[in-house]
CSV table of C-alpha atoms and ligand atoms in Angstrom, one decimal:
chain,number,residue,atom,x,y,z
W,1,UNK,CA,-0.2,0.0,0.0
W,2,UNK,CA,1.1,3.6,-1.0
W,3,UNK,CA,0.4,6.2,2.0
W,4,UNK,CA,-0.7,9.5,0.4
W,5,UNK,CA,1.2,12.4,1.8
W,6,UNK,CA,-0.3,14.6,4.2
W,7,UNK,CA,-2.1,17.4,1.7
W,8,UNK,CA,-1.6,20.8,2.2
W,9,UNK,CA,-5.2,22.3,1.1
W,10,UNK,CA,-7.6,19.9,2.9
W,11,UNK,CA,-11.1,19.7,1.8
W,12,UNK,CA,-13.7,18.6,4.0
W,13,UNK,CA,-17.3,17.0,2.7
W,14,UNK,CA,-19.7,17.4,5.3
W,15,UNK,CA,-23.0,15.1,5.3
W,16,UNK,CA,-25.4,17.2,7.5
W,17,UNK,CA,-28.1,14.7,7.2
W,18,UNK,CA,-28.9,11.1,6.3
W,19,UNK,CA,-32.3,12.1,5.0
W,20,UNK,CA,-33.7,12.4,1.5
W,21,UNK,CA,-37.0,12.9,-0.1
W,22,UNK,CA,-35.8,10.7,-3.0
W,23,UNK,CA,-34.3,7.2,-3.4
W,24,UNK,CA,-32.2,7.3,-6.4
W,25,UNK,CA,-31.7,3.8,-7.6
W,26,UNK,CA,-27.5,4.0,-7.2
W,27,UNK,CA,-28.0,5.5,-3.7
W,28,UNK,CA,-31.0,4.8,-1.6
W,29,UNK,CA,-32.7,1.6,-1.4
W,30,UNK,CA,-36.4,2.0,-2.0
W,31,UNK,CA,-37.1,1.5,1.8
W,32,UNK,CA,-34.6,4.3,2.8
W,33,UNK,CA,-31.6,3.3,5.0
W,34,UNK,CA,-31.3,3.0,8.6
W,35,UNK,CA,-31.5,6.6,10.0
W,36,UNK,CA,-29.3,7.9,12.8
W,37,UNK,CA,-31.3,9.3,15.9
W,38,UNK,CA,-31.8,13.0,16.7
W,39,UNK,CA,-28.8,12.7,19.7
W,40,UNK,CA,-26.3,11.2,17.3
W,41,UNK,CA,-26.5,13.6,14.6
W,42,UNK,CA,-23.9,16.0,14.6
W,43,UNK,CA,-25.4,19.3,15.4
W,44,UNK,CA,-24.5,22.7,13.9
W,45,UNK,CA,-22.2,23.3,17.1
W,46,UNK,CA,-20.6,20.2,16.5
W,47,UNK,CA,-19.7,21.0,12.8
W,48,UNK,CA,-18.6,24.6,13.4
W,49,UNK,CA,-16.3,22.9,15.7
W,50,UNK,CA,-15.1,20.7,13.8
W,51,UNK,CA,-14.4,23.1,10.8
W,52,UNK,CA,-12.5,25.5,13.5
W,53,UNK,CA,-10.2,22.4,14.1
W,54,UNK,CA,-9.4,21.5,10.8
W,55,UNK,CA,-9.0,25.4,9.7
W,56,UNK,CA,-6.6,26.2,12.6
W,57,UNK,CA,-4.4,23.2,12.4
W,58,UNK,CA,-4.7,22.0,8.6
W,59,UNK,CA,-5.6,24.9,7.0
W,60,UNK,CA,-8.9,23.7,5.6
W,61,UNK,CA,-9.5,25.2,2.3
W,62,UNK,CA,-12.8,24.1,0.9
W,63,UNK,CA,-16.1,22.7,2.5
W,64,UNK,CA,-19.0,21.0,0.6
W,65,UNK,CA,-22.0,20.7,2.6
W,66,UNK,CA,-23.7,17.4,1.3
W,67,UNK,CA,-26.1,14.5,2.7
W,68,UNK,CA,-28.6,12.8,2.1
W,69,UNK,CA,-30.6,16.1,1.2
W,70,UNK,CA,-28.7,18.9,2.9
W,71,UNK,CA,-31.6,21.1,2.0
W,72,UNK,CA,-34.2,19.0,4.3
W,73,UNK,CA,-32.0,20.0,7.2
W,74,UNK,CA,-34.0,22.7,9.0
W,75,UNK,CA,-32.0,25.9,9.3
W,76,UNK,CA,-29.0,25.0,6.7
W,77,UNK,CA,-28.5,28.6,5.9
W,78,UNK,CA,-27.7,29.4,9.8
W,79,UNK,CA,-24.9,26.8,9.2
W,80,UNK,CA,-23.8,28.1,6.2
W,81,UNK,CA,-23.9,31.6,7.6
W,82,UNK,CA,-21.8,30.4,10.3
W,83,UNK,CA,-19.0,28.6,8.2
W,84,UNK,CA,-19.3,32.1,5.7
W,85,UNK,CA,-18.0,33.8,9.2
W,86,UNK,CA,-15.2,31.5,9.6
W,87,UNK,CA,-13.6,32.5,6.5
W,88,UNK,CA,-13.6,29.1,4.5
W,89,UNK,CA,-12.2,29.9,1.0
W,90,UNK,CA,-14.2,27.9,-0.8
W,91,UNK,CA,-17.7,27.0,0.5
W,92,UNK,CA,-20.0,24.8,-1.7
W,93,UNK,CA,-23.1,22.4,-1.4
W,94,UNK,CA,-24.5,19.4,-3.4
W,95,UNK,CA,-28.0,19.3,-3.8
W,96,UNK,CA,-30.7,17.1,-5.6
W,97,UNK,CA,-32.6,20.4,-6.5
W,98,UNK,CA,-35.9,20.0,-5.4
W,99,UNK,CA,-35.8,23.0,-2.8
W,100,UNK,CA,-33.2,25.1,-4.5
W,101,UNK,CA,-36.0,27.3,-6.1
W,102,UNK,CA,-37.2,28.1,-3.0
W,103,UNK,CA,-33.8,28.6,-1.0
W,104,UNK,CA,-31.4,29.7,-3.6
W,105,UNK,CA,-31.7,33.6,-2.5
W,106,UNK,CA,-31.7,32.8,1.5
W,107,UNK,CA,-28.1,30.3,0.9
W,108,UNK,CA,-26.6,32.9,-1.3
W,109,UNK,CA,-27.2,35.5,1.1
W,110,UNK,CA,-26.1,33.4,4.0
W,111,UNK,CA,-22.6,33.1,1.8
W,112,UNK,CA,-22.9,29.9,0.3
W,113,UNK,CA,-20.4,30.3,-3.0
W,114,UNK,CA,-21.7,27.7,-5.2
W,115,UNK,CA,-23.9,24.6,-5.8
W,116,UNK,CA,-23.4,21.4,-7.5
W,117,UNK,CA,-27.1,19.8,-8.5
W,118,UNK,CA,-27.6,16.3,-9.1
W,119,UNK,CA,-29.4,15.8,-12.7
W,120,UNK,CA,-29.4,12.6,-14.4
W,121,UNK,CA,-32.2,12.7,-17.0
W,122,UNK,CA,-34.1,15.3,-18.6
W,123,UNK,CA,-37.2,13.2,-19.3
W,124,UNK,CA,-39.7,13.6,-16.8
W,125,UNK,CA,-40.5,9.8,-16.5
W,126,UNK,CA,-37.3,8.4,-16.8
W,127,UNK,CA,-36.3,11.2,-13.9
W,128,UNK,CA,-39.3,10.1,-11.8
W,129,UNK,CA,-38.2,6.3,-12.1
W,130,UNK,CA,-34.4,7.0,-11.5
W,131,UNK,CA,-34.9,9.2,-8.5
W,132,UNK,CA,-37.9,7.1,-7.2
W,133,UNK,CA,-40.5,9.9,-7.5
W,134,UNK,CA,-38.6,13.2,-8.2
W,135,UNK,CA,-40.2,15.9,-10.0
W,136,UNK,CA,-37.6,17.2,-13.0
W,137,UNK,CA,-39.5,20.5,-13.2
W,138,UNK,CA,-38.7,21.4,-9.8
W,139,UNK,CA,-34.8,20.7,-10.1
W,140,UNK,CA,-34.7,22.9,-13.4
W,141,UNK,CA,-36.9,25.7,-11.6
W,142,UNK,CA,-33.9,25.1,-8.9
W,143,UNK,CA,-31.0,25.3,-11.2
W,144,UNK,CA,-32.5,28.5,-12.9
W,145,UNK,CA,-32.9,30.1,-9.3
W,146,UNK,CA,-29.1,29.0,-8.4
W,147,UNK,CA,-28.0,31.0,-11.6
W,148,UNK,CA,-30.3,33.9,-10.8
W,149,UNK,CA,-28.9,34.0,-7.1
W,150,UNK,CA,-25.4,33.9,-8.5
W,151,UNK,CA,-24.4,30.6,-6.9
W,152,UNK,CA,-22.3,30.5,-9.5
W,153,UNK,CA,-20.4,28.1,-11.1
W,154,UNK,CA,-23.6,25.7,-10.9
W,155,UNK,CA,-22.3,22.2,-12.1
W,156,UNK,CA,-24.8,19.5,-12.9
W,157,UNK,CA,-23.9,16.1,-11.7
W,158,UNK,CA,-25.0,13.1,-13.9
W,159,UNK,CA,-24.7,9.4,-13.2
W,160,UNK,CA,-25.3,7.5,-16.3
W,161,UNK,CA,-26.7,4.0,-16.1
W,162,UNK,CA,-26.6,1.6,-19.3
W,163,UNK,CA,-29.9,0.7,-20.5
W,164,UNK,CA,-31.3,3.6,-18.1
W,165,UNK,CA,-30.3,7.4,-19.1
W,166,UNK,CA,-26.8,6.9,-21.1
W,167,UNK,CA,-28.6,7.8,-24.2
W,168,UNK,CA,-29.3,11.2,-22.7
W,169,UNK,CA,-25.4,12.1,-22.3
W,170,UNK,CA,-25.9,14.7,-25.5
W,171,UNK,CA,-28.7,16.4,-24.3
W,172,UNK,CA,-27.7,16.5,-21.0
W,173,UNK,CA,-24.6,18.1,-22.5
W,174,UNK,CA,-26.5,20.6,-24.4
W,175,UNK,CA,-28.8,21.6,-21.5
W,176,UNK,CA,-25.8,22.6,-19.5
W,177,UNK,CA,-24.4,24.3,-22.3
W,178,UNK,CA,-27.7,26.4,-22.7
W,179,UNK,CA,-27.9,27.0,-19.3
W,180,UNK,CA,-24.4,28.4,-18.8
W,181,UNK,CA,-23.7,25.4,-16.2
W,182,UNK,CA,-20.7,22.9,-16.4
W,183,UNK,CA,-21.7,19.3,-16.5
W,184,UNK,CA,-19.8,16.3,-14.4
W,185,UNK,CA,-20.5,12.8,-15.6
W,186,UNK,CA,-19.8,10.8,-12.6
W,187,UNK,CA,-18.8,6.9,-13.0
W,188,UNK,CA,-21.2,4.7,-11.3
W,189,UNK,CA,-19.6,3.3,-8.0
W,190,UNK,CA,-20.4,0.0,-6.5
W,191,UNK,CA,-21.7,1.5,-3.0
W,192,UNK,CA,-25.0,0.9,-1.6
W,193,UNK,CA,-27.4,0.0,-4.3
W,194,UNK,CA,-25.1,1.1,-6.8
W,195,UNK,CA,-23.5,-2.1,-6.3
W,196,UNK,CA,-26.3,-3.8,-7.6
W,197,UNK,CA,-26.5,-2.0,-11.1
W,198,UNK,CA,-22.9,-2.8,-12.0
W,199,UNK,CA,-21.5,-4.5,-14.0
W,200,UNK,CA,-24.4,-4.3,-16.6
W,201,UNK,CA,-25.0,-0.6,-15.7
W,202,UNK,CA,-21.6,0.8,-15.8
W,203,UNK,CA,-20.1,3.2,-18.5
W,204,UNK,CA,-16.9,4.5,-18.3
W,205,UNK,CA,-15.8,8.0,-18.8
W,206,UNK,CA,-13.9,6.6,-21.9
W,207,UNK,CA,-17.2,5.3,-23.1
W,208,UNK,CA,-18.9,8.5,-22.5
W,209,UNK,CA,-16.4,10.7,-24.1
W,210,UNK,CA,-16.2,8.7,-27.3
W,211,UNK,CA,-20.0,8.8,-27.7
W,212,UNK,CA,-20.2,12.9,-27.2
W,213,UNK,CA,-17.3,13.1,-29.8
W,214,UNK,CA,-20.1,12.5,-32.4
W,215,UNK,CA,-21.5,15.4,-31.7
W,216,UNK,CA,-19.3,18.0,-29.9
W,217,UNK,CA,-15.6,18.7,-30.0
W,218,UNK,CA,-13.6,18.3,-26.4
W,219,UNK,CA,-10.6,19.7,-26.0
W,220,UNK,CA,-8.7,18.8,-22.4
W,221,UNK,CA,-8.5,22.0,-20.2
W,222,UNK,CA,-6.6,22.4,-16.9
W,223,UNK,CA,-8.5,20.7,-13.9
W,224,UNK,CA,-9.6,23.1,-10.8
W,225,UNK,CA,-7.2,22.8,-7.9
W,226,UNK,CA,-7.8,19.7,-5.9
W,227,UNK,CA,-10.7,18.8,-8.2
W,228,UNK,CA,-11.5,15.2,-8.9
W,229,UNK,CA,-12.7,16.1,-12.6
W,230,UNK,CA,-10.9,15.9,-15.7
W,231,UNK,CA,-12.3,18.6,-17.6
W,232,UNK,CA,-12.8,19.6,-21.2
W,233,UNK,CA,-13.7,22.7,-23.2
W,234,UNK,CA,-16.6,21.6,-25.6
W,235,UNK,CA,-18.3,23.2,-28.6
W,236,UNK,CA,-21.7,21.7,-29.8
W,237,UNK,CA,-22.9,21.9,-33.4
W,238,UNK,CA,-24.3,25.1,-32.9
W,239,UNK,CA,-21.2,26.5,-32.2
W,240,UNK,CA,-22.1,27.0,-28.6
W,241,UNK,CA,-19.3,26.5,-26.1
W,242,UNK,CA,-19.2,25.2,-22.7
W,243,UNK,CA,-17.1,22.9,-20.2
W,244,UNK,CA,-17.9,19.1,-19.4
W,245,UNK,CA,-16.0,17.3,-16.4
W,246,UNK,CA,-15.3,13.3,-16.1
W,247,UNK,CA,-15.2,11.9,-12.4
W,248,UNK,CA,-13.6,8.3,-13.2
W,249,UNK,CA,-13.8,6.9,-9.9
W,250,UNK,CA,-13.7,3.6,-11.0
W,251,UNK,CA,-11.8,3.6,-14.3
W,252,UNK,CA,-9.2,5.9,-13.3
W,253,UNK,CA,-8.9,6.7,-9.8
W,254,UNK,CA,-7.8,9.8,-8.7
W,255,UNK,CA,-6.6,8.7,-4.9
W,256,UNK,CA,-3.0,9.8,-5.3
W,257,UNK,CA,-4.1,13.3,-5.7
W,258,UNK,CA,-7.0,13.2,-3.2
W,259,UNK,CA,-7.0,15.8,-0.1
W,260,UNK,CA,-10.5,15.0,0.7
W,261,UNK,CA,-12.1,14.1,4.1
W,262,UNK,CA,-15.5,13.5,5.1
W,263,UNK,CA,-17.7,13.5,8.3
W,264,UNK,CA,-20.9,11.5,8.3
W,265,UNK,CA,-24.1,12.9,9.4
W,266,UNK,CA,-23.4,11.3,12.8
W,267,UNK,CA,-19.8,12.5,13.1
W,268,UNK,CA,-17.6,9.6,11.8
W,269,UNK,CA,-14.5,11.1,10.2
W,270,UNK,CA,-13.6,9.4,6.7
W,271,UNK,CA,-10.7,9.5,4.6
W,272,UNK,CA,-11.9,7.6,1.9
W,273,UNK,CA,-15.2,7.0,0.0
W,274,UNK,CA,-14.5,3.5,-1.1
W,275,UNK,CA,-13.1,2.2,2.2
W,276,UNK,CA,-14.9,1.1,5.4
W,277,UNK,CA,-14.5,2.3,9.2
W,278,UNK,CA,-13.3,5.9,10.1
W,279,UNK,CA,-13.2,7.2,13.5
W,280,UNK,CA,-16.4,8.5,15.4
W,281,UNK,CA,-15.5,11.9,16.7
W,282,UNK,CA,-18.7,13.2,17.8
W,283,UNK,CA,-17.7,12.8,21.7
W,284,UNK,CA,-14.4,14.7,21.2
W,285,UNK,CA,-16.3,17.5,19.6
W,286,UNK,CA,-18.8,17.4,22.3
W,287,UNK,CA,-16.0,17.3,24.7
W,288,UNK,CA,-14.4,20.1,23.0
W,289,UNK,CA,-11.1,18.1,22.8
W,290,UNK,CA,-9.5,19.9,19.5
W,291,UNK,CA,-6.2,17.8,20.5
W,292,UNK,CA,-8.4,14.3,19.9
W,293,UNK,CA,-9.7,15.9,16.5
W,294,UNK,CA,-6.2,16.7,15.5
W,295,UNK,CA,-5.0,13.2,16.4
W,296,UNK,CA,-7.7,11.4,14.7
W,297,UNK,CA,-7.5,13.9,11.5
W,298,UNK,CA,-3.8,13.0,11.2
W,299,UNK,CA,-4.7,9.2,11.7
W,300,UNK,CA,-7.5,8.9,9.1
W,301,UNK,CA,-5.0,11.2,6.8
W,302,UNK,CA,-2.3,8.7,7.5
W,303,UNK,CA,-4.8,5.8,6.6
W,304,UNK,CA,-5.4,7.4,2.9
W,305,UNK,CA,-3.7,5.2,0.0
W,306,UNK,CA,-3.4,5.7,-3.4
W,307,UNK,CA,-4.6,2.1,-4.2
W,308,UNK,CA,-8.4,1.7,-3.3
W,309,UNK,CA,-10.7,-1.3,-3.4
W,310,UNK,CA,-14.4,-0.5,-2.9
W,311,UNK,CA,-15.6,-2.2,0.2
W,312,UNK,CA,-17.9,0.4,2.0
W,313,UNK,CA,-20.7,-0.6,3.3
W,314,UNK,CA,-22.7,2.6,4.0
W,315,UNK,CA,-24.7,3.8,1.7
W,316,UNK,CA,-23.8,7.1,-0.1
W,317,UNK,CA,-26.5,8.8,1.8
W,318,UNK,CA,-25.1,8.3,5.1
W,319,UNK,CA,-21.3,9.3,3.9
W,320,UNK,CA,-22.5,12.2,2.2
W,321,UNK,CA,-21.3,11.3,-1.7
A,401,SAM,N1,-28.6,14.5,-2.4
A,401,SAM,C1,-27.9,15.4,-2.9
A,401,SAM,C2,-27.6,15.2,-4.5
A,401,SAM,O1,-28.2,14.1,-4.8
A,401,SAM,O2,-26.9,15.7,-5.0
A,401,SAM,C3,-26.4,15.2,-2.4
A,401,SAM,C4,-26.0,13.8,-1.9
A,401,SAM,S1,-25.7,12.5,-3.2
A,401,SAM,C5,-25.1,11.3,-2.0
A,401,SAM,C6,-24.0,13.2,-3.7
A,401,SAM,C7,-23.6,12.6,-4.8
A,401,SAM,O3,-23.8,11.1,-5.0
A,401,SAM,C8,-25.0,12.7,-6.1
A,401,SAM,O4,-24.4,13.5,-7.3
A,401,SAM,C9,-25.3,11.4,-6.8
A,401,SAM,O5,-25.3,11.3,-7.7
A,401,SAM,C10,-23.8,10.7,-6.2
A,401,SAM,N2,-24.0,9.2,-6.0
A,401,SAM,C11,-24.7,8.4,-5.3
A,401,SAM,N3,-24.5,7.0,-5.2
A,401,SAM,C12,-23.7,7.0,-6.3
A,401,SAM,C13,-23.0,6.0,-6.5
A,401,SAM,N4,-23.4,4.6,-6.4
A,401,SAM,N5,-22.4,6.1,-7.7
A,401,SAM,C14,-22.2,7.2,-8.0
A,401,SAM,N6,-22.6,8.4,-7.4
A,401,SAM,C15,-23.4,8.3,-6.4
A,402,SF4,FE1,-31.1,11.4,-2.1
A,402,SF4,FE2,-28.8,12.4,-3.3
A,402,SF4,FE3,-29.0,9.9,-2.6
A,402,SF4,FE4,-30.5,10.8,-4.7
A,402,SF4,S1,-28.2,11.0,-4.6
A,402,SF4,S2,-31.2,9.2,-2.7
A,402,SF4,S3,-30.9,13.0,-4.1
A,402,SF4,S4,-28.8,11.4,-1.4
């Protein structure tokens, strides 16, 4: 195993809830997942304490709020306001977009910089089936509201599954170009119910790029610092320009450059999405034990390796995607 050197510009993904209104086929089983109880879920105070520790000791550069669905947690704008006050340079949020039309202005006002919105299909029927009842129109309205509120860049995340929505790659990219959003294709990962869709449903980034090549010109462009996406500038048949990214967690893992930590909704600090385990830090946070948090963080960072096997038993909605 190759140990990954301790990264400088650390990035933290915080799952603020394991709840979600949707049941995306690759993420949540139809019956949902066992939810953590009220006392187990990290409070906003716990989260702020964690961010302060990581900022002061490790130079935390980026925080992403995720879930479950982060916009179902009451008062999420209060947390964003408090994290903004801590001066984290890059504060972003990943959402299914269902509540974005209503919340985008409030989130912007609280200090949120930008959002990623999951959008796997532009067919209302396929969208409903894939997400377990999602309303495509509401998500599209959320994307427009985020753009109007200035939560830019708005990035759209799409997971393509062979035989379900893979024929929509071109359409999704045209939609992104038309709406001034950057689209990112995320490879389906064998985590949670996603595992049952592999291998038949899997489509590699290379396969998607080849398909897009028939209708778009793709030119490699620089990746953003710390980003897991390989990016391309694109021009469509009408000459309109945009950008597309590919997150190839399975076919071309980026573990050697990964500087991410994750914390689950119930306060487990995790170094790798693919591997089980992590360190429970909720008690340390509540005891105000910054030294123990620092020690745990170093331990998790030391455990990050450049070779990864998917052995994660938690659902993506628990880990925070
Ligand atoms: N609910 C929010 C959303 O859907 O954007 C945030 C949480 S969700 C777990 C974060 C991301 O994880 C989504 O973009 C989703 O597509 C992705 N995801 C979930 N399960 C996945 C899987 N098995 N393979 C690849 N991506 C997955
Ligand atoms: Fe919910 Fe996001 Fe998982 Fe879909 S991907 S079930 S929206 S947490």
